[in-house]
Amino acid sequence: MAGKIKCISGPTVSVEMSGLKLYDRVYVGHAMLTGEVVRLEKDMAVVQIYEDTRGLGIGEPVKGVGMPLTVRLGPGLLSEMFDGLQRPLKRLKEDMGPFITGGKEIYAIDYMKNWRFHPLRKRGEDIKTGEILGYIEEGAFKHFIHSNRSGRIKWITDGDCSLNEAIGEVEDGSMLFGCHEWPVRMPRQYKRKLSPSEPLITGQRCIDFLFPIARGGTVIMPGGFGTGKTILEQSIAKFADVDIVVYVGCGERGNEMAELIDDFSNLTDPWTGRGLMERTILVVNTSNMPVAAREASIYTAVTMAEYYRDMGYHVLLLADSLSRWAEASREISSSLEEMPGEEGYPTYLASRLAGFFERAGVVETLSGKVGSLSMVLSVSPPGGDFTEPVTQACLRTAGAFLMLDTSLAHRRHFPAINWFQSYSLYAKEIIPNFKERVSSQWEELMHRCREILQREEALREVAEIVGIEGLQDADRLLMKASEMIRLEFLCQNAYTGDAFSPPEKTVSKIADIFKFYDNAEEKLKQGVHLDEVLKQ
Ligand SMILES: Nc1ncnc2c1ncn2[C@@H]1O[C@H](COP(=O)(O)OP(=O)(O)OP(=O)(O)O)[C@@H](O)[C@H]1O
Ligand SMILES: [Mg+2]
């Protein structure tokens, strides 16, 4: 399939070409820039280009690939860093230096590398599509290879292989491979969805204790400028109790991404003691990279995350920030002259977002394993206004809402999660698990903590009128206890050893505060003066 460029308008190009399908991938111009067909009209197609279109000219050739935008899935993805189109950035840099120009195709997977394949099925056995053929050791993980065909196995390798050769064959002559391609916009298949029931421990006390999240859940963290979204996303990426982390830097600052890479290379996973990078995949589309590829980047990331979920792993996808993704779709939509919806966002914004959130969950995979894909996504509402369309659309579908509060951030209370406005719909399922695994008092302590914070709020209003000295001693003591909860328990500095708080530490910290409070109350009753009591 070949054609030529008729008209260019920024990243949107009209091409004269027949035989294309909607969402087909095309190579445009002599530079072979990657694009996607977004509209078809008779023999004309409108193509959205994912790279810089400077220097592109009318009449240059266009080549159809005959496939939609896909990612390559196979061993070797872990600890890599990709751009929004899944090009491996480290290898691109080795090839062309730090300034990457468009049109360079380097595969995400190294097809020449040798891997040791361990078969789990034998010759003569029947296999179905999606069942496990065997595994390859990818770092500390067993990278399970699923069959791409059904049939009786004619032969299967046991030993070294590279990914460009077959690892087996079924009797109808179809070859079995260790890697494959998958369209990014198509969710990967599974047998059935299960409801989330296991906790996803983040190591952040405020989240684990007050707003626990579930493996397979979806969490949004909207917050105005400087409320600590990036730091919280990165802390969760470092400390979350999951097997694999996929982190998308979506339209945010490049230096933050550079810091993240430095941090990850030096830190170890607190749950396994292995290098953090070994379990991480980074997808980078910072603010200076082409905006259209940003739209694709979250799909590239979620498809890789689903791929590891299909092996029975617990995967966490983090994106900072979803608003930049929505802005990218707004730019694309307006360059296509589509009818704008609220605040200029495309009318399909909410359904696109819902479709994306729907890819999270706990599933029984085609091979019968259970894997989960959780999402923690930050949202940056302009001016901190939560009524804007992206936050509202996310709120409708997300299972937990962690509202980052500008006034808390101004007081340097980090993480600035507002404990009155935030919620988690997973709490009911997750708390029994914490009660069983960590402490039977978990729920009781949590209710007490919330109650004290609420009573403090009410007392604060009274204190504003009568002054703190006008309050009764018991109330002043409660305010002291509440201050301890806020400053010693809910605040967690991301730059100290306290950045990670395992659930045992979380529960013992809050129990210590209550112990102090109970003792002090007892002393007050015995007639000890409040100042004396507070000194201890
Ligand atoms: N847990 C934390 N511990 C200590 N400091 C923090 C913490 N979280 C945030 N901060 C401080 O707040 C600053 C802003 O945080 P961050 O960059 O994460 O905000 P943001 O919401 O991502 O901002 P932007 O809207 O600009 O992207 C950080 O530079 C840091 O000084
Ligand atoms: Mg940020």
mmCIF file of N, CA, C and O in Angstrom, residues 182 184 186-190 301-311 315 358-360 373:
data_model
loop_
_atom_site.group_PDB
_atom_site.id
_atom_site.type_symbol
_atom_site.label_atom_id
_atom_site.label_comp_id
_atom_site.label_asym_id
_atom_site.label_seq_id
_atom_site.Cartn_x
_atom_site.Cartn_y
_atom_site.Cartn_z
ATOM 1 N N TRP A 182 0.759 -6.530 19.715
ATOM 2 C CA TRP A 182 -0.638 -6.386 20.144
ATOM 3 C C TRP A 182 -1.083 -4.933 19.918
ATOM 4 O O TRP A 182 -0.350 -4.018 20.292
ATOM 5 N N VAL A 184 -2.397 -1.423 20.561
ATOM 6 C CA VAL A 184 -2.421 -0.750 21.862
ATOM 7 C C VAL A 184 -3.816 -0.369 22.333
ATOM 8 O O VAL A 184 -4.074 -0.297 23.525
ATOM 9 N N MET A 186 -6.522 -1.996 21.957
ATOM 10 C CA MET A 186 -7.412 -3.137 22.178
ATOM 11 C C MET A 186 -7.053 -3.828 23.499
ATOM 12 O O MET A 186 -5.930 -4.300 23.659
ATOM 13 N N PRO A 187 -8.002 -3.872 24.453
ATOM 14 C CA PRO A 187 -7.674 -4.552 25.721
ATOM 15 C C PRO A 187 -7.317 -6.016 25.469
ATOM 16 O O PRO A 187 -7.890 -6.654 24.594
ATOM 17 N N ARG A 188 -6.358 -6.528 26.214
ATOM 18 C CA ARG A 188 -5.998 -7.948 26.057
ATOM 19 C C ARG A 188 -7.075 -8.822 26.697
ATOM 20 O O ARG A 188 -7.740 -8.423 27.642
ATOM 21 N N GLN A 189 -7.196 -10.017 26.120
ATOM 22 C CA GLN A 189 -8.306 -10.863 26.579
ATOM 23 C C GLN A 189 -7.993 -11.581 27.886
ATOM 24 O O GLN A 189 -6.836 -11.819 28.206
ATOM 25 N N TYR A 190 -9.055 -11.916 28.586
ATOM 26 C CA TYR A 190 -8.924 -12.711 29.806
ATOM 27 C C TYR A 190 -10.174 -13.565 29.918
ATOM 28 O O TYR A 190 -11.142 -13.385 29.172
ATOM 29 N N ALA A 301 1.565 1.959 27.529
ATOM 30 C CA ALA A 301 1.901 1.517 28.881
ATOM 31 C C ALA A 301 0.896 0.492 29.393
ATOM 32 O O ALA A 301 1.275 -0.541 29.952
ATOM 33 N N VAL A 302 -0.379 0.747 29.187
ATOM 34 C CA VAL A 302 -1.386 -0.155 29.753
ATOM 35 C C VAL A 302 -1.343 -1.521 29.049
ATOM 36 O O VAL A 302 -1.597 -2.554 29.668
ATOM 37 N N THR A 303 -0.973 -1.528 27.780
ATOM 38 C CA THR A 303 -0.891 -2.813 27.072
ATOM 39 C C THR A 303 0.264 -3.646 27.621
ATOM 40 O O THR A 303 0.125 -4.856 27.826
ATOM 41 N N MET A 304 1.394 -2.987 27.902
ATOM 42 C CA MET A 304 2.521 -3.733 28.501
ATOM 43 C C MET A 304 2.142 -4.222 29.894
ATOM 44 O O MET A 304 2.479 -5.338 30.290
ATOM 45 N N ALA A 305 1.408 -3.379 30.629
ATOM 46 C CA ALA A 305 0.986 -3.761 31.983
ATOM 47 C C ALA A 305 0.052 -4.968 31.913
ATOM 48 O O ALA A 305 0.203 -5.924 32.687
ATOM 49 N N GLU A 306 -0.871 -4.961 30.964
ATOM 50 C CA GLU A 306 -1.787 -6.101 30.819
ATOM 51 C C GLU A 306 -1.034 -7.372 30.456
ATOM 52 O O GLU A 306 -1.397 -8.465 30.887
ATOM 53 N N TYR A 307 0.030 -7.212 29.668
ATOM 54 C CA TYR A 307 0.816 -8.372 29.244
ATOM 55 C C TYR A 307 1.421 -9.085 30.460
ATOM 56 O O TYR A 307 1.375 -10.311 30.568
ATOM 57 N N TYR A 308 1.965 -8.318 31.400
ATOM 58 C CA TYR A 308 2.536 -8.937 32.604
ATOM 59 C C TYR A 308 1.434 -9.438 33.541
ATOM 60 O O TYR A 308 1.606 -10.434 34.223
ATOM 61 N N ARG A 309 0.293 -8.741 33.548
ATOM 62 C CA ARG A 309 -0.854 -9.229 34.337
ATOM 63 C C ARG A 309 -1.265 -10.623 33.849
ATOM 64 O O ARG A 309 -1.568 -11.508 34.658
ATOM 65 N N ASP A 310 -1.216 -10.818 32.526
ATOM 66 C CA ASP A 310 -1.616 -12.103 31.954
ATOM 67 C C ASP A 310 -0.723 -13.251 32.412
ATOM 68 O O ASP A 310 -1.070 -14.416 32.260
ATOM 69 N N MET A 311 0.471 -12.926 32.920
ATOM 70 C CA MET A 311 1.358 -13.988 33.428
ATOM 71 C C MET A 311 1.030 -14.308 34.879
ATOM 72 O O MET A 311 1.699 -15.117 35.503
ATOM 73 N N VAL A 315 0.348 -6.015 38.821
ATOM 74 C CA VAL A 315 0.994 -4.917 38.102
ATOM 75 C C VAL A 315 0.352 -3.600 38.528
ATOM 76 O O VAL A 315 -0.853 -3.533 38.740
ATOM 77 N N GLU A 358 -11.373 0.885 32.520
ATOM 78 C CA GLU A 358 -11.938 -0.460 32.455
ATOM 79 C C GLU A 358 -10.850 -1.518 32.264
ATOM 80 O O GLU A 358 -11.048 -2.688 32.542
ATOM 81 N N ARG A 359 -9.677 -1.099 31.811
ATOM 82 C CA ARG A 359 -8.594 -2.063 31.585
ATOM 83 C C ARG A 359 -7.920 -2.471 32.892
ATOM 84 O O ARG A 359 -7.110 -3.387 32.917
ATOM 85 N N ALA A 360 -8.246 -1.803 33.985
ATOM 86 C CA ALA A 360 -7.717 -2.216 35.292
ATOM 87 C C ALA A 360 -8.595 -3.343 35.829
ATOM 88 O O ALA A 360 -9.688 -3.573 35.332
ATOM 89 N N LEU A 373 -4.242 -5.661 37.625
ATOM 90 C CA LEU A 373 -3.695 -4.415 37.098
ATOM 91 C C LEU A 373 -4.360 -3.271 37.842
ATOM 92 O O LEU A 373 -5.575 -3.098 37.775
#
